[in-house]
Short mmCIF file of C-alpha atoms in Angstrom, two decimals:
data_model
loop_
_atom_site.label_atom_id
_atom_site.label_comp_id
_atom_site.label_asym_id
_atom_site.label_seq_id
_atom_site.Cartn_x
_atom_site.Cartn_y
_atom_site.Cartn_z
CA MET A 1 100.01 99.71 119.24
CA THR A 2 98.71 103.10 118.38
CA VAL A 3 96.34 102.15 115.57
CA PRO A 4 92.83 102.01 117.05
CA VAL A 5 91.12 98.65 116.83
CA GLU A 6 88.13 100.18 115.04
CA PHE A 7 90.25 100.63 111.92
CA TYR A 8 90.83 96.90 111.86
CA MET A 9 87.11 96.27 112.32
CA VAL A 10 86.26 98.49 109.36
CA LEU A 11 88.93 96.82 107.22
CA SER A 12 87.66 93.38 108.20
CA GLY A 13 84.08 94.39 107.45
CA LEU A 14 85.05 95.66 104.01
CA VAL A 15 86.96 92.50 103.12
CA PHE A 16 84.07 90.34 104.35
CA LEU A 17 81.68 92.42 102.25
CA ILE A 18 83.78 91.93 99.12
CA GLY A 19 83.92 88.19 99.77
CA LEU A 20 80.15 87.95 100.25
CA VAL A 21 79.45 89.87 97.04
CA GLY A 22 81.95 87.67 95.23
CA VAL A 23 80.21 84.48 96.38
CA LEU A 24 76.88 85.83 95.17
CA ILE A 25 77.75 87.31 91.78
CA ARG A 26 80.41 85.05 90.31
CA ARG A 27 79.60 81.91 88.35
CA ASN A 28 83.01 80.26 88.41
CA LEU A 29 83.24 77.75 91.28
CA ILE A 30 86.93 78.42 91.84
CA ILE A 31 86.34 82.16 92.26
CA ILE A 32 83.53 81.37 94.71
CA LEU A 33 85.94 79.33 96.83
CA LEU A 34 88.49 82.15 96.65
CA SER A 35 85.82 84.54 97.91
CA VAL A 36 85.16 82.21 100.85
CA GLU A 37 88.88 82.48 101.61
CA LEU A 38 88.48 86.26 101.60
CA MET A 39 85.74 86.03 104.22
CA LEU A 40 87.82 83.69 106.38
CA ASN A 41 90.73 86.12 106.20
CA ALA A 42 88.44 88.98 107.24
CA THR A 43 87.49 87.12 110.41
CA ASN A 44 91.14 86.30 111.04
CA ILE A 45 92.09 89.99 110.86
CA ASN A 46 89.38 90.72 113.43
CA PHE A 47 90.60 87.92 115.72
CA VAL A 48 94.21 89.10 115.66
CA ALA A 49 93.27 92.77 116.10
CA PHE A 50 91.19 92.03 119.21
CA SER A 51 93.83 89.65 120.50
CA ALA A 52 96.34 92.50 120.39
CA HIS A 53 93.80 94.96 121.77
CA PHE A 54 92.90 92.97 124.86
CA GLY A 55 96.29 91.37 125.37
CA ASN A 56 94.73 87.91 125.20
CA LEU A 57 96.29 85.17 123.10
CA ALA A 58 93.06 83.20 122.65
CA GLY A 59 92.27 85.16 119.49
CA GLN A 60 95.47 84.05 117.83
CA VAL A 61 94.76 80.44 118.79
CA PHE A 62 91.36 80.72 117.13
CA VAL A 63 93.00 82.04 113.97
CA PHE A 64 95.01 78.83 114.05
CA PHE A 65 91.80 76.77 114.13
CA ALA A 66 90.18 78.88 111.40
CA LEU A 67 93.23 78.16 109.26
CA THR A 68 92.81 74.43 109.86
CA VAL A 69 89.20 74.60 108.77
CA ALA A 70 90.19 76.66 105.71
CA ALA A 71 92.71 74.02 104.68
CA ALA A 72 90.14 71.25 105.07
CA GLU A 73 87.58 73.28 103.13
CA VAL A 74 90.01 73.85 100.27
CA ALA A 75 90.93 70.17 100.04
CA VAL A 76 87.33 68.97 99.95
CA GLY A 77 86.09 71.85 97.79
CA LEU A 78 88.74 71.38 95.13
CA ALA A 79 88.11 67.62 95.12
CA ILE A 80 84.41 68.33 94.53
CA ILE A 81 85.30 70.75 91.73
CA ILE A 82 87.48 68.14 90.01
CA ALA A 83 84.74 65.50 90.35
CA LEU A 84 82.18 67.92 88.89
CA TYR A 85 84.51 68.80 86.04
CA ARG A 86 84.85 65.12 85.18
CA HIS A 87 81.09 64.63 84.98
CA HIS A 88 79.98 67.89 83.37
CA ALA A 89 83.07 69.28 81.64
CA GLY A 90 82.59 72.67 83.25
CA ILE A 91 82.58 74.46 86.58
CA ASN A 92 79.90 77.05 85.92
CA VAL A 93 77.49 76.99 88.85
CA ASP A 94 74.50 77.64 86.58
CA ASP A 95 75.05 74.25 84.92
CA PHE A 96 74.41 72.34 88.13
CA ARG A 97 70.65 72.42 88.61
CA LEU A 98 69.91 68.86 89.65
CA LEU A 99 68.95 69.92 93.18
CA LYS A 100 67.21 73.14 92.15
CA TRP A 101 63.47 73.38 92.54
CA MET B 1 103.62 106.48 111.51
CA PRO B 2 101.97 103.16 112.57
CA THR B 3 98.69 104.51 111.23
CA LEU B 4 100.36 105.24 107.91
CA ILE B 5 101.71 101.69 107.72
CA PHE B 6 98.28 100.33 108.60
CA LEU B 7 96.63 102.47 105.92
CA TYR B 8 99.10 101.17 103.32
CA PHE B 9 98.36 97.53 104.22
CA ALA B 10 94.61 98.15 104.42
CA ALA B 11 94.50 99.88 101.04
CA ILE B 12 96.40 97.07 99.33
CA ILE B 13 94.24 94.43 101.05
CA VAL B 14 90.96 96.06 99.99
CA VAL B 15 92.13 96.69 96.41
CA THR B 16 93.45 93.16 95.89
CA ALA B 17 90.33 91.67 97.51
CA ALA B 18 88.19 93.62 95.05
CA LEU B 19 90.44 92.42 92.21
CA VAL B 20 89.92 88.78 93.27
CA VAL B 21 86.19 89.23 92.71
CA ALA B 22 86.40 91.50 89.67
CA LEU B 23 89.04 89.88 87.46
CA ARG B 24 87.82 87.44 84.81
CA ASN B 25 90.82 85.16 84.55
CA PRO B 26 90.94 82.79 87.57
CA ILE B 27 94.75 82.75 87.52
CA TYR B 28 94.90 86.52 87.95
CA SER B 29 92.34 86.25 90.76
CA ALA B 30 94.48 83.69 92.56
CA LEU B 31 97.62 85.79 92.12
CA SER B 32 95.98 88.92 93.50
CA LEU B 33 94.79 86.79 96.44
CA LEU B 34 98.45 85.89 96.94
CA VAL B 35 99.35 89.59 97.21
CA MET B 36 96.51 90.02 99.70
CA PHE B 37 97.77 87.13 101.85
CA PHE B 38 101.22 88.69 102.04
CA HIS B 39 99.81 92.01 103.13
CA VAL B 40 97.57 90.35 105.74
CA ALA B 41 100.74 88.70 107.05
CA GLY B 42 102.36 92.14 107.23
CA LEU B 43 99.35 93.36 109.19
CA TYR B 44 99.84 90.47 111.63
CA VAL B 45 103.47 91.50 112.11
CA THR B 46 102.41 95.03 113.04
CA LEU B 47 99.99 93.47 115.56
CA HIS B 48 102.85 91.49 117.20
CA ALA B 49 101.54 88.14 115.93
CA GLU B 50 104.73 87.01 114.24
CA PHE B 51 103.93 83.30 114.49
CA LEU B 52 100.62 83.78 112.71
CA ALA B 53 102.30 85.89 110.04
CA ALA B 54 104.70 83.03 109.30
CA ILE B 55 101.84 80.51 109.34
CA GLN B 56 99.81 82.74 107.06
CA ILE B 57 102.57 82.79 104.47
CA ILE B 58 103.47 79.11 104.80
CA VAL B 59 99.97 77.64 104.87
CA TYR B 60 97.88 80.13 102.91
CA ALA B 61 100.34 81.36 100.32
CA GLY B 62 102.46 78.22 100.23
CA ALA B 63 99.91 75.42 100.39
CA ILE B 64 96.34 76.57 99.83
CA LEU B 65 97.01 78.99 97.00
CA VAL B 66 99.34 76.57 95.21
CA LEU B 67 96.52 74.04 95.37
CA TYR B 68 94.17 76.59 93.80
CA LEU B 69 96.61 77.42 91.03
CA PHE B 70 97.19 73.73 90.42
CA VAL B 71 93.46 73.10 89.98
CA VAL B 72 92.99 76.19 87.79
CA MET B 73 95.74 75.04 85.45
CA LEU B 74 94.57 71.41 85.59
CA LEU B 75 91.02 72.25 84.56
CA ASN B 76 92.03 74.73 81.85
CA VAL B 77 89.11 77.01 82.68
CA LYS B 78 87.77 79.13 79.87
CA ARG B 79 87.99 82.81 80.66
CA ASP B 80 84.67 83.94 79.21
CA ASP B 81 83.12 83.62 82.63
CA ARG B 82 80.28 86.05 83.15
CA TYR B 83 78.64 87.36 86.28
CA ASN B 84 75.68 85.68 87.83
CA ARG B 85 72.09 86.93 87.70
CA GLN B 86 72.07 87.25 91.49
CA GLY B 87 73.37 90.80 91.23
CA PRO B 88 70.37 92.43 92.97
CA VAL B 89 70.61 90.00 95.90
CA ALA B 90 74.33 90.67 96.21
CA LEU B 91 73.73 94.41 95.99
CA PHE B 92 71.05 94.23 98.70
CA LEU B 93 73.12 92.12 101.11
CA GLY B 94 76.21 94.21 100.45
CA ALA B 95 74.29 97.42 101.08
CA VAL B 96 72.92 96.01 104.35
CA LEU B 97 76.37 95.03 105.57
CA LEU B 98 77.88 98.33 104.46
CA THR B 99 75.22 100.38 106.26
CA GLU B 100 75.76 98.20 109.32
CA VAL B 101 79.47 99.02 109.32
CA VAL B 102 78.81 102.72 108.75
CA LEU B 103 76.06 102.94 111.38
CA LEU B 104 78.05 101.04 114.00
CA THR B 105 81.12 103.20 113.53
CA ALA B 106 79.03 106.38 113.41
CA SER B 107 76.79 105.72 116.41
CA HIS B 108 79.54 104.57 118.72
CA GLY B 109 81.88 107.28 117.55
CA LEU B 110 84.63 104.76 116.86
CA THR B 111 85.14 103.77 120.46
CA VAL B 112 85.57 100.24 121.69
CA ALA B 113 85.83 99.26 125.34
CA SER B 114 89.17 100.13 126.80
CA PRO B 115 91.71 97.34 126.63
CA GLY B 116 91.56 94.89 129.47
CA PRO B 117 94.46 94.09 131.73
CA ALA B 118 97.33 93.27 129.44
CA ALA B 119 98.82 89.89 130.25
CA ASP B 120 102.35 91.18 130.50
CA GLY B 121 103.69 87.74 131.40
CA GLU B 122 102.78 86.54 127.93
CA ARG B 123 104.30 89.59 126.33
CA VAL B 124 107.73 89.00 127.84
CA ALA B 125 107.97 85.52 126.35
CA GLY B 126 108.20 85.13 122.61
CA ASN B 127 105.01 85.08 120.59
CA THR B 128 105.50 81.51 119.41
CA GLU B 129 106.28 80.23 122.89
CA ALA B 130 103.25 81.98 124.38
CA ILE B 131 100.92 80.61 121.70
CA GLY B 132 102.32 77.13 122.20
CA GLU B 133 101.69 77.27 125.94
CA VAL B 134 98.10 78.42 125.47
CA LEU B 135 97.47 75.96 122.65
CA TYR B 136 98.72 72.90 124.50
CA SER B 137 97.13 73.68 127.85
CA THR B 138 93.83 75.56 127.56
CA TYR B 139 92.98 74.60 124.01
CA LEU B 140 94.32 71.05 123.96
CA PHE B 141 90.97 69.41 123.17
CA PRO B 142 90.12 71.74 120.23
CA PHE B 143 93.63 71.13 118.97
CA GLU B 144 93.00 67.39 118.86
CA MET B 145 89.65 68.05 117.17
CA ALA B 146 91.51 70.03 114.49
CA SER B 147 93.59 66.97 113.71
CA LEU B 148 90.37 64.95 113.36
CA ILE B 149 88.96 67.58 110.96
CA LEU B 150 92.09 67.35 108.84
CA LEU B 151 91.88 63.56 108.78
CA ALA B 152 88.23 63.68 107.68
CA ALA B 153 89.05 66.24 104.97
CA MET B 154 91.93 64.11 103.74
CA ILE B 155 89.80 60.97 103.45
CA GLY B 156 86.98 62.94 101.83
CA ALA B 157 89.28 64.52 99.27
CA VAL B 158 90.80 61.17 98.34
CA ILE B 159 87.42 59.50 97.92
CA LEU B 160 85.88 62.41 96.00
CA SER B 161 88.68 62.74 93.50
CA LYS B 162 89.19 59.01 93.01
CA LYS B 163 88.13 58.04 89.53
CA ASP B 164 85.17 55.67 89.24
CA ILE B 165 85.39 54.13 92.65
CA MET B 166 82.37 51.92 92.03
CA GLU B 167 83.60 50.48 88.76
CA SER B 168 87.01 49.59 90.12
CA LYS B 169 85.29 47.82 92.99
CA SER B 170 83.05 45.73 90.74
CA SER B 171 85.73 44.76 88.25
#
């Protein structure tokens, strides 16, 4: 492993940044969930890079748990999107203002 | 040479991640996310995490992304989706994070603490076997909790997407 771990940190930071900007600027709920997946993948890259750097397998185990949470998040999130689509005939986040002040 | 391979994977990952956010058609976004997942799996292989690379492809590309594509095609989303008015907030937060990355890498001169003692015993065994041993001994309780999370998500998804649960109960 000759690639320094800082490269992985910078890559992970960039991907997390793109995901955060995507969550904030897009109006389509599905794209927002995809951006959350981007952020989860950024943390996973960091976990695996440090796991290889320190020779400790705990990082890879935590990627496993992050993946479990991502799967649960997708299942519930997509169910919520389908329920919203049934009631409002759209998944634009600006249309849902019931809980807005 | 390993740096070159890493730079290839990193460039594709960053470009496809930007495409996920920038493209207007949700199907194209999901497909570019698929390309990104494959390249993240390749990155895992270069980091000697072969088990996670396989899991990444099977679970992320095989299950999660298919679910996304299924919902996108089920809902028949119109593609005239515009950007939100939260652009300034996104720009501000993005600029803060970007300066953080730049400052951290600049001030520390791209040096992280030297690697700790490499657990060579785990390196001799296969990656999958080593992960299994750690997962079922040290992290057994979190592993059981993960199964509980999946059960809760499954019940929640079924209840949320069930049509008119109250009416069917009353009738």
